GROMACS .gro file of C-alpha atoms in nm:
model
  339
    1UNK     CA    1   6.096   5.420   3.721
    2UNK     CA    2   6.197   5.151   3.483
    3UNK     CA    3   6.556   5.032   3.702
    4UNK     CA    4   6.281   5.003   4.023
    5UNK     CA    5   6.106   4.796   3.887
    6UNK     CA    6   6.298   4.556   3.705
    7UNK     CA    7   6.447   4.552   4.032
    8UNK     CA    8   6.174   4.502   4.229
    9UNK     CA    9   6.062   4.247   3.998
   10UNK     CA   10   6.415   4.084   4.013
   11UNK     CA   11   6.502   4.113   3.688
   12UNK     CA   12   6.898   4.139   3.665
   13UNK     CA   13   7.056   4.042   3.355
   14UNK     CA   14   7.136   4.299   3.120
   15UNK     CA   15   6.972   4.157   2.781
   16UNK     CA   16   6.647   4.110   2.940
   17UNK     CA   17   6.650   4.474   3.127
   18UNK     CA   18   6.668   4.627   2.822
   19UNK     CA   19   6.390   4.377   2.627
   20UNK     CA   20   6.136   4.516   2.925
   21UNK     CA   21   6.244   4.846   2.919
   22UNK     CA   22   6.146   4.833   2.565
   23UNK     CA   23   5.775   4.643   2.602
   24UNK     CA   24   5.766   4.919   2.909
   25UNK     CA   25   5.823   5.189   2.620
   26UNK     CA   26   5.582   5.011   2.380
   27UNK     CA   27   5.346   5.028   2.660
   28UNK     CA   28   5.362   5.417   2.727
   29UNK     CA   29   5.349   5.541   2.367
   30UNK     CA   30   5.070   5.297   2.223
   31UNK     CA   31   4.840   5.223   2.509
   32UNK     CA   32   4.791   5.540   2.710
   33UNK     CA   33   4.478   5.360   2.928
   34UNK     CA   34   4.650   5.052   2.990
   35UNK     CA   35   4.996   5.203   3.104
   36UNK     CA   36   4.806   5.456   3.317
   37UNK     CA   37   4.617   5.165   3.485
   38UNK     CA   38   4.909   4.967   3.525
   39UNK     CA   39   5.108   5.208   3.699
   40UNK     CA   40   4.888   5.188   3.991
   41UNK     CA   41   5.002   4.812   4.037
   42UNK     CA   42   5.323   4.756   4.307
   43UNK     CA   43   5.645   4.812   4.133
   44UNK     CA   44   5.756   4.448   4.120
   45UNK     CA   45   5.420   4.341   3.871
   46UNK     CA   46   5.493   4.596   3.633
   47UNK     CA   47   5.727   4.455   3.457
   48UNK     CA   48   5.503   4.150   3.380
   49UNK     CA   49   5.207   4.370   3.250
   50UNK     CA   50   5.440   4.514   2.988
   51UNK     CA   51   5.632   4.224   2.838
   52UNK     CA   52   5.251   4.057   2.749
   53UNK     CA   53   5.163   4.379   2.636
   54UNK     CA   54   5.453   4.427   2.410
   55UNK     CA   55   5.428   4.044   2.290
   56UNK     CA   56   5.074   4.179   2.175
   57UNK     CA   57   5.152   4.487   2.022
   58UNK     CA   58   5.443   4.310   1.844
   59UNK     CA   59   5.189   4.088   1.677
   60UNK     CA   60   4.943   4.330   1.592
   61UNK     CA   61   5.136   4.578   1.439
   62UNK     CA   62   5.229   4.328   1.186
   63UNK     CA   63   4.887   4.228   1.105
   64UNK     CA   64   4.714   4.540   1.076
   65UNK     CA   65   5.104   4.712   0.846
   66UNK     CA   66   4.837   4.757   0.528
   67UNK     CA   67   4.963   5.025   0.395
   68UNK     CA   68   5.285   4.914   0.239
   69UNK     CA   69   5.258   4.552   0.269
   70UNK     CA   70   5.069   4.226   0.152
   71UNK     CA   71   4.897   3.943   0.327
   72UNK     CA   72   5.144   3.695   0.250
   73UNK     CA   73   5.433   3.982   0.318
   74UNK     CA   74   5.245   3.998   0.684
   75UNK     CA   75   5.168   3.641   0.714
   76UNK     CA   76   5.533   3.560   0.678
   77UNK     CA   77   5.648   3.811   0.938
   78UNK     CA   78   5.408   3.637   1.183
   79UNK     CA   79   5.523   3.313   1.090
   80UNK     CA   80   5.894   3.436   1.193
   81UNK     CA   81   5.725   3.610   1.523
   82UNK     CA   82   5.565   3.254   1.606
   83UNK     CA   83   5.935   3.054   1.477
   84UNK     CA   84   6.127   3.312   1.735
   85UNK     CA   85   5.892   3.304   2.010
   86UNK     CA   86   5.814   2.912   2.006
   87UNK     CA   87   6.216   2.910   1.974
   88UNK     CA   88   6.270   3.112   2.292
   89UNK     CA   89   6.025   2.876   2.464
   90UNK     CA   90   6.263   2.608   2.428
   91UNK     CA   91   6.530   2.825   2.551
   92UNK     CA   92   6.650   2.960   2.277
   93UNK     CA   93   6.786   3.281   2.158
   94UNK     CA   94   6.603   3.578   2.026
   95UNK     CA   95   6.733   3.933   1.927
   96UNK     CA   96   6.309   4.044   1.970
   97UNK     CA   97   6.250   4.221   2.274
   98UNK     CA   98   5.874   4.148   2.338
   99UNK     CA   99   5.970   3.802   2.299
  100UNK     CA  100   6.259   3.741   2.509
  101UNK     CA  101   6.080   3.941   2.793
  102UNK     CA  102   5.708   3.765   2.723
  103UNK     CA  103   5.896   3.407   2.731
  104UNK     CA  104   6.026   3.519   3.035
  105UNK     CA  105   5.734   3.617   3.226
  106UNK     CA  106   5.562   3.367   3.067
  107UNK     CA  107   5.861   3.035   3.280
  108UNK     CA  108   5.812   3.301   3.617
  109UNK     CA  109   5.467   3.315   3.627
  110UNK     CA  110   5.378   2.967   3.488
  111UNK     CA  111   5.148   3.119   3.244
  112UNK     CA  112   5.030   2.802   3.012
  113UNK     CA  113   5.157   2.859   2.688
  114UNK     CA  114   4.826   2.744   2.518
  115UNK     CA  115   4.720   3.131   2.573
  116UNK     CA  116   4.948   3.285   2.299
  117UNK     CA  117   4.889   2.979   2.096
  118UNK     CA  118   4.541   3.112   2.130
  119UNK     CA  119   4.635   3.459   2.029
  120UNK     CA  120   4.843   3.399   1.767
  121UNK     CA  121   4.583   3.179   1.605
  122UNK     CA  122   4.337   3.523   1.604
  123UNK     CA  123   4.619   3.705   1.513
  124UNK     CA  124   4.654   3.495   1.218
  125UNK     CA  125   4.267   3.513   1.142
  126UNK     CA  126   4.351   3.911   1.076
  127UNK     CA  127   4.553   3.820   0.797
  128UNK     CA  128   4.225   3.718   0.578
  129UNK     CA  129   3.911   3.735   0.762
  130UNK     CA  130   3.709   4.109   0.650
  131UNK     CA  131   3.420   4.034   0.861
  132UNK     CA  132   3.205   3.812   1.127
  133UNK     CA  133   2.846   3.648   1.023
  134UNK     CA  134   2.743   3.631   1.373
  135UNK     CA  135   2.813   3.733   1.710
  136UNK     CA  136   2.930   3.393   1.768
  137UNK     CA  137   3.198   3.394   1.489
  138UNK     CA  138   3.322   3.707   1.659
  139UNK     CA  139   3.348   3.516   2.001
  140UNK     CA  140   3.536   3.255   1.866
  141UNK     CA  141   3.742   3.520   1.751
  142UNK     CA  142   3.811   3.697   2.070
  143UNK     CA  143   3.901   3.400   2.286
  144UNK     CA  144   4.243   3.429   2.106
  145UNK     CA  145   4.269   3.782   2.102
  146UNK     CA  146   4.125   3.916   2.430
  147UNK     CA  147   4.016   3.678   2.673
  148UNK     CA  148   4.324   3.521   2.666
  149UNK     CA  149   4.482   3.834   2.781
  150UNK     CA  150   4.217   3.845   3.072
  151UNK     CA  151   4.370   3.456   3.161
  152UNK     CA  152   4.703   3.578   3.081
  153UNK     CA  153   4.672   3.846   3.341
  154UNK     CA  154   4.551   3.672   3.617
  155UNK     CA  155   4.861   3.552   3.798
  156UNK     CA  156   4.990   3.866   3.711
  157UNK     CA  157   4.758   4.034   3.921
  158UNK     CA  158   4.700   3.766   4.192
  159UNK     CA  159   4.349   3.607   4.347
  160UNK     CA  160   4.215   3.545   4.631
  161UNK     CA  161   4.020   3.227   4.516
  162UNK     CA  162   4.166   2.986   4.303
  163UNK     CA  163   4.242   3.091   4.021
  164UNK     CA  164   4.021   2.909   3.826
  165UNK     CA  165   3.710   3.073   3.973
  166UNK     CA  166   3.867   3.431   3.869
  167UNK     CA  167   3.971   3.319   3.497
  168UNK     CA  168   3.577   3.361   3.354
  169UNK     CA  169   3.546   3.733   3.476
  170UNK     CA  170   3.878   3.782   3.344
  171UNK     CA  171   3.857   3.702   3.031
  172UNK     CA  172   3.483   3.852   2.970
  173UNK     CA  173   3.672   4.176   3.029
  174UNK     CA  174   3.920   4.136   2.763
  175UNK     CA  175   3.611   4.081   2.537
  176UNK     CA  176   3.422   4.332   2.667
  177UNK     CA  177   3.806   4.590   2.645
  178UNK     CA  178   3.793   4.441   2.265
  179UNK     CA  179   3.436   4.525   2.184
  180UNK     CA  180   3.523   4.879   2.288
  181UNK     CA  181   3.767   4.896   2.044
  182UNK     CA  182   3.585   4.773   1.786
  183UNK     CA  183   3.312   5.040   1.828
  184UNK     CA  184   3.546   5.307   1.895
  185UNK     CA  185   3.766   5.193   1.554
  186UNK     CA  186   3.472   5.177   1.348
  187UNK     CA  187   3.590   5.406   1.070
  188UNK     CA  188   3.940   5.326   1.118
  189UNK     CA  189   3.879   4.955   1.073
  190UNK     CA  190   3.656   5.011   0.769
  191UNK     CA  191   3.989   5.211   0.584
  192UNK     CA  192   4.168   4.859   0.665
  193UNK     CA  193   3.867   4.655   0.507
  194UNK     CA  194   3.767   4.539   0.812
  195UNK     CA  195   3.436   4.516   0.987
  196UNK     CA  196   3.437   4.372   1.375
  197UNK     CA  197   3.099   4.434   1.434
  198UNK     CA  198   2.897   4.106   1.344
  199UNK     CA  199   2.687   4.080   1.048
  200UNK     CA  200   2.384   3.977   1.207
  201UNK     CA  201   2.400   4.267   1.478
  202UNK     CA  202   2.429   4.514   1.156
  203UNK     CA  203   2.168   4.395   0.983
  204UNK     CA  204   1.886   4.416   1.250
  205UNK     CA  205   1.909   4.743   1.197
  206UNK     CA  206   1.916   4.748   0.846
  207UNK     CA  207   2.288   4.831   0.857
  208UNK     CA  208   2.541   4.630   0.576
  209UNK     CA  209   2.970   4.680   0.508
  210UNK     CA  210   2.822   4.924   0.175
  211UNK     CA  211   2.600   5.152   0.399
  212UNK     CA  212   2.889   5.166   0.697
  213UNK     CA  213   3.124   5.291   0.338
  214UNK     CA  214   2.883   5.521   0.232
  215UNK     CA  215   2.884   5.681   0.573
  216UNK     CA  216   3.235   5.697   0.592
  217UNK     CA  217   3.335   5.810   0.227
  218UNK     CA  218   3.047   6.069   0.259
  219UNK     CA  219   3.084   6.145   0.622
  220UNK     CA  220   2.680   6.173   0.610
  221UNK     CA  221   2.515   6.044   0.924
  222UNK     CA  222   2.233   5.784   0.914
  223UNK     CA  223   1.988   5.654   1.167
  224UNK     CA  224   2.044   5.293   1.090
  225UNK     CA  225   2.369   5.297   1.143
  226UNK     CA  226   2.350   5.504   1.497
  227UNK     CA  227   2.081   5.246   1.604
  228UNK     CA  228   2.312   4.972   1.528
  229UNK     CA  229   2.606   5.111   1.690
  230UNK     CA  230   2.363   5.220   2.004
  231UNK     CA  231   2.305   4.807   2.001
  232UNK     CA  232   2.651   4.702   1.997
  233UNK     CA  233   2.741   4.920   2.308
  234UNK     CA  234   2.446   4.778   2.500
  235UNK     CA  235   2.587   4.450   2.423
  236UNK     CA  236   2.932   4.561   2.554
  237UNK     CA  237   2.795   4.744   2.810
  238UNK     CA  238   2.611   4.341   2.906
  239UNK     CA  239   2.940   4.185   2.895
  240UNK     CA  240   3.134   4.470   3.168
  241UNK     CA  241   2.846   4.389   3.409
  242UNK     CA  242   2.922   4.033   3.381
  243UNK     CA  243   3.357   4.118   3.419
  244UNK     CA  244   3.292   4.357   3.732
  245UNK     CA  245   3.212   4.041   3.973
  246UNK     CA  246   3.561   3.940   3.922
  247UNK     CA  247   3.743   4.228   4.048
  248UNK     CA  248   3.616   4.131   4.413
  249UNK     CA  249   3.869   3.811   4.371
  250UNK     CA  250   4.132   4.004   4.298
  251UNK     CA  251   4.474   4.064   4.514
  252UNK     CA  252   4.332   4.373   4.667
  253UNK     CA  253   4.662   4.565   4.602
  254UNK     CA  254   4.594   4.424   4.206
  255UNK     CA  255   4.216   4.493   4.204
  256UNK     CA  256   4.246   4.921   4.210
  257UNK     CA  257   4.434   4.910   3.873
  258UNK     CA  258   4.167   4.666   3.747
  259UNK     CA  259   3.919   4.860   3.865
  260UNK     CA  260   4.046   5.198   3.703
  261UNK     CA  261   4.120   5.020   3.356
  262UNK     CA  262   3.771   4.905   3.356
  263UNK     CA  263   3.624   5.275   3.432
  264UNK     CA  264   3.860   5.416   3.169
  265UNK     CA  265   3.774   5.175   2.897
  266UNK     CA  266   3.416   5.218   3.009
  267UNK     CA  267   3.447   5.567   3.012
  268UNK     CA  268   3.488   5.549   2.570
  269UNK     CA  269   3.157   5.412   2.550
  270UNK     CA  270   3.018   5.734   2.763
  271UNK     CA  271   3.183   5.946   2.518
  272UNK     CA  272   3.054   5.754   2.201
  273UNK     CA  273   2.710   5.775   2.313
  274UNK     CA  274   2.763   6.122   2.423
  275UNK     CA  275   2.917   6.226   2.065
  276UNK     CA  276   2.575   6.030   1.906
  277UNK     CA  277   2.748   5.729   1.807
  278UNK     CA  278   2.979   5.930   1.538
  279UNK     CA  279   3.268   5.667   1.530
  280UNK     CA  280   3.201   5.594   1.166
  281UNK     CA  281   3.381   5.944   1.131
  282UNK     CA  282   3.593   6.020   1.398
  283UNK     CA  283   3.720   5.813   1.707
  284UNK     CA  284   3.605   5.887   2.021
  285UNK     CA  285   3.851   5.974   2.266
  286UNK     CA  286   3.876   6.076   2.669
  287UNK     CA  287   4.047   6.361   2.758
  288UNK     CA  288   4.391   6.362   2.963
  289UNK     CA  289   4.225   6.573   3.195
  290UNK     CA  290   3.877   6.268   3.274
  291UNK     CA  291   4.161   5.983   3.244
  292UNK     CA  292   4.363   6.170   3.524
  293UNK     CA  293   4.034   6.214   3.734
  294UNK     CA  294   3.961   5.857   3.678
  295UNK     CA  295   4.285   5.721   3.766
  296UNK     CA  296   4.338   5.931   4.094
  297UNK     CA  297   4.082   5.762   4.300
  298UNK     CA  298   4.197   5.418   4.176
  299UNK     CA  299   4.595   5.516   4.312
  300UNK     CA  300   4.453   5.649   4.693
  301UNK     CA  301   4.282   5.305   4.643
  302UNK     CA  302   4.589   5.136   4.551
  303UNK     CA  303   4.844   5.296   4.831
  304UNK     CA  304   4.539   5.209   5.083
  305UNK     CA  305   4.526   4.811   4.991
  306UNK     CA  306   4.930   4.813   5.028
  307UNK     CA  307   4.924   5.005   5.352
  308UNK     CA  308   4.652   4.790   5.424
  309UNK     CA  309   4.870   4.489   5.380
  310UNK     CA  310   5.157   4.599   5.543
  311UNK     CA  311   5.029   4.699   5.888
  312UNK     CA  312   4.686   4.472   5.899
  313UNK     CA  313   4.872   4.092   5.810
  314UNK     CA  314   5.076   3.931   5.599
  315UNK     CA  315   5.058   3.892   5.235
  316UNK     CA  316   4.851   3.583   5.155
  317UNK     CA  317   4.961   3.385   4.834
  318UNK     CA  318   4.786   3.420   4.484
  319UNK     CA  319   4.503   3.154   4.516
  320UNK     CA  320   4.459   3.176   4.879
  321UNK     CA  321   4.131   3.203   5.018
  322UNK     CA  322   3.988   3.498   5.238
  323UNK     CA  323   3.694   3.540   5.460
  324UNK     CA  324   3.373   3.462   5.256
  325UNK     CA  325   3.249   3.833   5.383
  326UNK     CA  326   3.575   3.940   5.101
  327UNK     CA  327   3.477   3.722   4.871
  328UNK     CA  328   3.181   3.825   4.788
  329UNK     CA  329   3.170   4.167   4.837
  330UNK     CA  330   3.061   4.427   4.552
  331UNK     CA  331   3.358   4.525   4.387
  332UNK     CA  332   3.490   4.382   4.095
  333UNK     CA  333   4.445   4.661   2.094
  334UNK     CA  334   3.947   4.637   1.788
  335UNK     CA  335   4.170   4.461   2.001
  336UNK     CA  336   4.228   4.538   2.377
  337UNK     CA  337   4.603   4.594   2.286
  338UNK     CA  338   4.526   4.957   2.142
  339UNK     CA  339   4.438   5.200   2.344
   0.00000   0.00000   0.00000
């Protein structure tokens, strides 16, 4: 599948087959709901979808290596990730995969570079911030490491609005992807030092970093720290109902895969709740069996809208308007690189 669709995607010289084909492989072994999701995108915006998610794996992998490295031992491989890839955006070369083949989707799609300056900048964050004050600090946070995969996304994916009117809803569901990560990699954060969940949010429930260790170290449940939890996934579940409009001003052959990402992902939170919020001690996961349910309405869905396309009228370009009746109808890694 990987020679159709670099070739659908036109994507011919040798060296940069083979840096996709990599970000494709990235894709499939680390983020299981995001490759299944994207494979129910045509074949020639594939290829996209995995070079930005290999240019994000790329740079959290280095900031979240823990185990056998420091934070100035990680905060100089970033800086050579950031020297490389600002390198290759001035044309130059670069023996990294996820960067030669993000740089490159990057020039085809006229994706404005300010959106990995953006990420990198959280990335960088990672390197020596433990926790978040406020729900606001976290925010501030995310812009650089999920929304702006939402805005990188969008002319993946195509609109039919200007783009600028689909960018919000896109990037609320990177934040709300990352918030379901965060809840979800509660425990596993906390073994990294970490705590995404905001201060403030914790504490309204009585909830601090020392009782979220105590409930880890012990594996002991408490009710402060369930009712907290319970409140960050109604504030995650607020921020999906908010994304969902967007999916409506989507390229309809784009908006089934974003439509089955955003059941998957939602999906986790149904399991957390239905597992009583235990993510302090074990991650919540879906089965193969619900993500394959899931995803099979989402591809009839898919070969519909290109069907659709083919026999009904021509492909309109991304940003081109349709009927107002199609407009606004009722359809819409921690960090949202992860799963």
């Amino acid at each position: 599948m990987t020679a159709r669709e670099l070739a659908a995607a036109r994507i011919h010289d040798p060296a940069l087959r083979a840096a996709y084909a990599e970000c494709r492989r990235l894709n499939a072994r680390h983020g299981r709901t995001y490759f299944l999701a994207t494979r129910l995108l045509p074949l020639e915006r594939r290829s996209a979808v995995h070079a930005l998610y290999g240019f994000a794996r790329r740079a959290d992998d280095i900031v979240d290596e823990t185990a056998s490295t420091s934070p100035a031992e990680r905060a100089a491989a970033l800086d050579a990730l950031e020297a490389e890839w600002r390198g290759a955006l001035r044309g130059g070369p670069t023996t990294d995969p996820a960067v030669a083949a993000a740089a490159h989707t990057r020039e085809r799609l006229g994706i404005p570079a300010r959106h990995f300056d953006d990420f990198l900048t959280s990335m960088r964050s990672d390197l020596f911030v433990r926790e978040y004050a406020t729900y606001a600090d976290l925010r501030a946070y995310m812009h650089g490491s999920a929304a702006v995969i939402g805005l990188q996304m969008v002319p993946v994916l195509g609109t039919v609005v200007p783009r600028e009117e689909a960018e919000p809803y896109a990037a609320a569901l990177g934040v709300a992807f990352q918030l379901t990560n965060f809840l979800r990699d509660v425990g596993e954060d906390l073994d990294r030092g970490r705590v995404y969940l905001p201060a403030d949010l914790l504490a309204a429930s009585g909830v601090d970093r020392e009782l979220l260790l105590w409930s880890r170290r012990t594996g002991r449940r408490d009710r402060r720290v369930t009712a907290a939890l319970r409140d960050a996934a109604a504030l995650t579940q607020d921020v999906y109902r908010r994304a969902e409009h967007g999916i409506a001003l989507l390229d309809p052959v784009s908006a089934p895969c974003v439509r089955t990402a955003f059941v998957l992902y939602r999906e986790i939170l149904t399991v957390i709740e239905r597992e009583g919020y235990a993510v302090v001690h074990r991650r919540a996961v879906v089965s193969a069996r619900r993500r394959a349910s899931i995803a099979l309405p989402g591809l009839v869905r898919a070969l519909a809208a290109r069907a659709g396309l083919r026999t009904e009228r021509p492909p309109s370009p991304a940003g081109a308007r349709r009927p107002a009746e199609r407009r606004t109808s009722p359809s819409a890694g921690r960090r949202g690189t992860s799963t």
